[in-house]
Amino acid sequence: MKGMLSDLYKNRIWLLMVLPGTIWLLLFSYLPMFGQVLAFKKFRIDPDGFFASVINSEWVGWDNFKYLFTSDDAFIITRNTILYNLVFIILGLVAAVATAILLSELVNKKLSKFYQTGMLFPHFISWVIGSYFVFTFLSADRGLLNNVLGWFHIDPISWYSEPKYWPFILVFMSLWKGIGYGSIVYLAAIVGIDKTYYEAAMIDGATKWQQIKHVTLPMIKPLMIILTIMNIGRIFNSDFGLFYQVPRDAGALYPVTNVIDTFVYRGLMTLGDIGMSTAAGLYQSAVGFVLVIITNYIVRKIDEESALF
């Protein structure tokens, strides 16, 4: 005990630096976990306050989970959630790594900073604003794309009632918003690679592609694996703004835009069932946790040093 107190005192400055983040994590990530009990209750508001409402609400067991699994849309929302996230993980990884490598190879560093800033900008734009950007292109009567089609005497397309186009639109928008942030993470790892590795490769006559293949990619592989494992843990979670705001909640697009998060939101707004929405969140978190454990176990068996834990 004395040794631990001594270590705390020695590292007091560093501990004070992480204290705000620790308090934020406890308040907004760990404390709300006690509310997961609502997933097994039929929540009713009690006049005595929130805690009384939680305690006095009727215990219904697994009934709240049945809303997700017995609905006619259960297969569609699960399929959409998983397939979209798989595409986002694969394409996002490839695009972010490729962009980071290209930026690292730019000789003009000022130009590189300009590109980084331009690509990072969409990350800070909300999907509400992004949905209006998309609408300016896809509006049926005033959209830019339909005007271009008109120049070629092609009939305009009612984009918000044609589901077949939206898987491509959603994937493109996800990459547009996320590629800048992802590439900067990998760029930071690439910049930290010891330059002597590249010098040795050039002495051996390696081309630029061979340097990337045999030096850059192997050096950032652990980071790629760790980020992929973490993304797999969120494979049952969706970017709500992307799937709700960008398609403008168009009913005709539900077969390709309805995911677990939007389905639960609509159910909550229609039924006002807080227990059901809590059950959905618990289900997503539990499945994500299991997937992280399984994925990390597989990675550990293949390459122990690349595992997350």
GROMACS .gro file of N, CA and C in nm, residues 197-252:
model
  168
  197TYR      N    1   1.538   0.189  -4.245
  197TYR     CA    2   1.480   0.075  -4.315
  197TYR      C    3   1.467   0.106  -4.465
  198TYR      N    4   1.422   0.227  -4.496
  198TYR     CA    5   1.407   0.265  -4.637
  198TYR      C    6   1.544   0.281  -4.704
  199GLU      N    7   1.639   0.335  -4.630
  199GLU     CA    8   1.773   0.351  -4.686
  199GLU      C    9   1.834   0.216  -4.720
  200ALA      N   10   1.815   0.118  -4.629
  200ALA     CA   11   1.867  -0.016  -4.656
  200ALA      C   12   1.798  -0.079  -4.776
  201ALA      N   13   1.667  -0.055  -4.789
  201ALA     CA   14   1.592  -0.110  -4.902
  201ALA      C   15   1.640  -0.048  -5.033
  202MET      N   16   1.666   0.085  -5.032
  202MET     CA   17   1.714   0.151  -5.155
  202MET      C   18   1.853   0.101  -5.194
  203ILE      N   19   1.939   0.075  -5.093
  203ILE     CA   20   2.072   0.022  -5.123
  203ILE      C   21   2.061  -0.114  -5.189
  204ASP      N   22   1.961  -0.193  -5.147
  204ASP     CA   23   1.939  -0.325  -5.206
  204ASP      C   24   1.868  -0.319  -5.341
  205GLY      N   25   1.837  -0.195  -5.386
  205GLY     CA   26   1.775  -0.178  -5.517
  205GLY      C   27   1.624  -0.193  -5.518
  206ALA      N   28   1.560  -0.178  -5.404
  206ALA     CA   29   1.414  -0.191  -5.398
  206ALA      C   30   1.347  -0.071  -5.464
  207THR      N   31   1.243  -0.099  -5.541
  207THR     CA   32   1.164   0.008  -5.602
  207THR      C   33   1.072   0.068  -5.495
  208LYS      N   34   1.004   0.177  -5.533
  208LYS     CA   35   0.913   0.242  -5.438
  208LYS      C   36   0.803   0.147  -5.395
  209TRP      N   37   0.745   0.071  -5.487
  209TRP     CA   38   0.641  -0.024  -5.452
  209TRP      C   39   0.694  -0.133  -5.359
  210GLN      N   40   0.817  -0.180  -5.384
  210GLN     CA   41   0.876  -0.283  -5.298
  210GLN      C   42   0.903  -0.228  -5.158
  211GLN      N   43   0.941  -0.101  -5.150
  211GLN     CA   44   0.960  -0.039  -5.018
  211GLN      C   45   0.828  -0.034  -4.941
  212ILE      N   46   0.721   0.000  -5.012
  212ILE     CA   47   0.590   0.004  -4.947
  212ILE      C   48   0.547  -0.136  -4.903
  213LYS      N   49   0.569  -0.234  -4.991
  213LYS     CA   50   0.525  -0.371  -4.965
  213LYS      C   51   0.604  -0.437  -4.853
  214HIS      N   52   0.734  -0.414  -4.849
  214HIS     CA   53   0.820  -0.488  -4.756
  214HIS      C   54   0.863  -0.406  -4.634
  215VAL      N   55   0.837  -0.275  -4.634
  215VAL     CA   56   0.876  -0.194  -4.518
  215VAL      C   57   0.753  -0.127  -4.456
  216THR      N   58   0.684  -0.044  -4.536
  216THR     CA   59   0.574   0.035  -4.482
  216THR      C   60   0.460  -0.052  -4.428
  217LEU      N   61   0.408  -0.140  -4.513
  217LEU     CA   62   0.293  -0.222  -4.472
  217LEU      C   63   0.324  -0.313  -4.352
  218PRO      N   64   0.437  -0.384  -4.352
  218PRO     CA   65   0.467  -0.466  -4.232
  218PRO      C   66   0.481  -0.384  -4.104
  219MET      N   67   0.534  -0.261  -4.115
  219MET     CA   68   0.555  -0.180  -3.996
  219MET      C   69   0.424  -0.127  -3.938
  220ILE      N   70   0.326  -0.103  -4.024
  220ILE     CA   71   0.198  -0.052  -3.973
  220ILE      C   72   0.094  -0.163  -3.957
  221LYS      N   73   0.133  -0.286  -3.985
  221LYS     CA   74   0.038  -0.398  -3.976
  221LYS      C   75  -0.024  -0.412  -3.837
  222PRO      N   76   0.054  -0.401  -3.727
  222PRO     CA   77  -0.009  -0.413  -3.594
  222PRO      C   78  -0.119  -0.310  -3.572
  223LEU      N   79  -0.096  -0.186  -3.617
  223LEU     CA   80  -0.198  -0.082  -3.603
  223LEU      C   81  -0.321  -0.116  -3.686
  224MET      N   82  -0.300  -0.164  -3.807
  224MET     CA   83  -0.412  -0.202  -3.893
  224MET      C   84  -0.496  -0.312  -3.828
  225ILE      N   85  -0.430  -0.409  -3.767
  225ILE     CA   86  -0.501  -0.520  -3.703
  225ILE      C   87  -0.579  -0.472  -3.581
  226ILE      N   88  -0.516  -0.390  -3.499
  226ILE     CA   89  -0.582  -0.340  -3.378
  226ILE      C   90  -0.706  -0.259  -3.412
  227LEU      N   91  -0.694  -0.167  -3.507
  227LEU     CA   92  -0.809  -0.084  -3.546
  227LEU      C   93  -0.919  -0.168  -3.609
  228THR      N   94  -0.881  -0.271  -3.684
  228THR     CA   95  -0.980  -0.359  -3.746
  228THR      C   96  -1.055  -0.438  -3.640
  229ILE      N   97  -0.983  -0.488  -3.539
  229ILE     CA   98  -1.048  -0.561  -3.429
  229ILE      C   99  -1.149  -0.471  -3.358
  230MET      N  100  -1.110  -0.347  -3.333
  230MET     CA  101  -1.201  -0.254  -3.266
  230MET      C  102  -1.322  -0.223  -3.353
  231ASN      N  103  -1.302  -0.212  -3.483
  231ASN     CA  104  -1.415  -0.187  -3.573
  231ASN      C  105  -1.508  -0.308  -3.581
  232ILE      N  106  -1.451  -0.427  -3.575
  232ILE     CA  107  -1.535  -0.547  -3.576
  232ILE      C  108  -1.624  -0.551  -3.452
  233GLY      N  109  -1.575  -0.498  -3.341
  233GLY     CA  110  -1.655  -0.492  -3.220
  233GLY      C  111  -1.778  -0.405  -3.234
  234ARG      N  112  -1.779  -0.316  -3.335
  234ARG     CA  113  -1.894  -0.228  -3.358
  234ARG      C  114  -1.970  -0.267  -3.485
  235ILE      N  115  -1.958  -0.393  -3.525
  235ILE     CA  116  -2.018  -0.435  -3.650
  235ILE      C  117  -2.170  -0.438  -3.642
  236PHE      N  118  -2.225  -0.446  -3.520
  236PHE     CA  119  -2.370  -0.443  -3.503
  236PHE      C  120  -2.420  -0.303  -3.470
  237ASN      N  121  -2.331  -0.207  -3.470
  237ASN     CA  122  -2.368  -0.067  -3.453
  237ASN      C  123  -2.354   0.006  -3.585
  238SER      N  124  -2.441   0.100  -3.608
  238SER     CA  125  -2.439   0.174  -3.734
  238SER      C  126  -2.427   0.323  -3.707
  239ASP      N  127  -2.376   0.395  -3.805
  239ASP     CA  128  -2.372   0.540  -3.799
  239ASP      C  129  -2.513   0.592  -3.824
  240PHE      N  130  -2.581   0.629  -3.716
  240PHE     CA  131  -2.722   0.666  -3.727
  240PHE      C  132  -2.745   0.779  -3.826
  241GLY      N  133  -2.661   0.882  -3.820
  241GLY     CA  134  -2.679   0.996  -3.909
  241GLY      C  135  -2.667   0.959  -4.055
  242LEU      N  136  -2.575   0.869  -4.087
  242LEU     CA  137  -2.556   0.826  -4.225
  242LEU      C  138  -2.681   0.758  -4.280
  243PHE      N  139  -2.741   0.670  -4.202
  243PHE     CA  140  -2.853   0.591  -4.250
  243PHE      C  141  -2.989   0.658  -4.229
  244TYR      N  142  -2.994   0.761  -4.146
  244TYR     CA  143  -3.122   0.828  -4.123
  244TYR      C  144  -3.128   0.965  -4.190
  245GLN      N  145  -3.023   1.045  -4.172
  245GLN     CA  146  -3.024   1.182  -4.224
  245GLN      C  147  -2.999   1.187  -4.375
  246VAL      N  148  -2.897   1.113  -4.421
  246VAL     CA  149  -2.859   1.123  -4.563
  246VAL      C  150  -2.972   1.078  -4.656
  247PRO      N  151  -3.040   0.964  -4.630
  247PRO     CA  152  -3.154   0.926  -4.717
  247PRO      C  153  -3.281   1.005  -4.686
  248ARG      N  154  -3.273   1.095  -4.586
  248ARG     CA  155  -3.386   1.180  -4.548
  248ARG      C  156  -3.506   1.098  -4.502
  249ASP      N  157  -3.479   0.984  -4.441
  249ASP     CA  158  -3.583   0.896  -4.386
  249ASP      C  159  -3.691   0.863  -4.490
  250ALA      N  160  -3.648   0.843  -4.613
  250ALA     CA  161  -3.743   0.811  -4.721
  250ALA      C  162  -3.790   0.666  -4.705
  251GLY      N  163  -3.921   0.646  -4.694
  251GLY     CA  164  -3.977   0.514  -4.673
  251GLY      C  165  -3.947   0.416  -4.785
  252ALA      N  166  -3.938   0.467  -4.908
  252ALA     CA  167  -3.912   0.379  -5.022
  252ALA      C  168  -3.772   0.318  -5.016
   0.00000   0.00000   0.00000
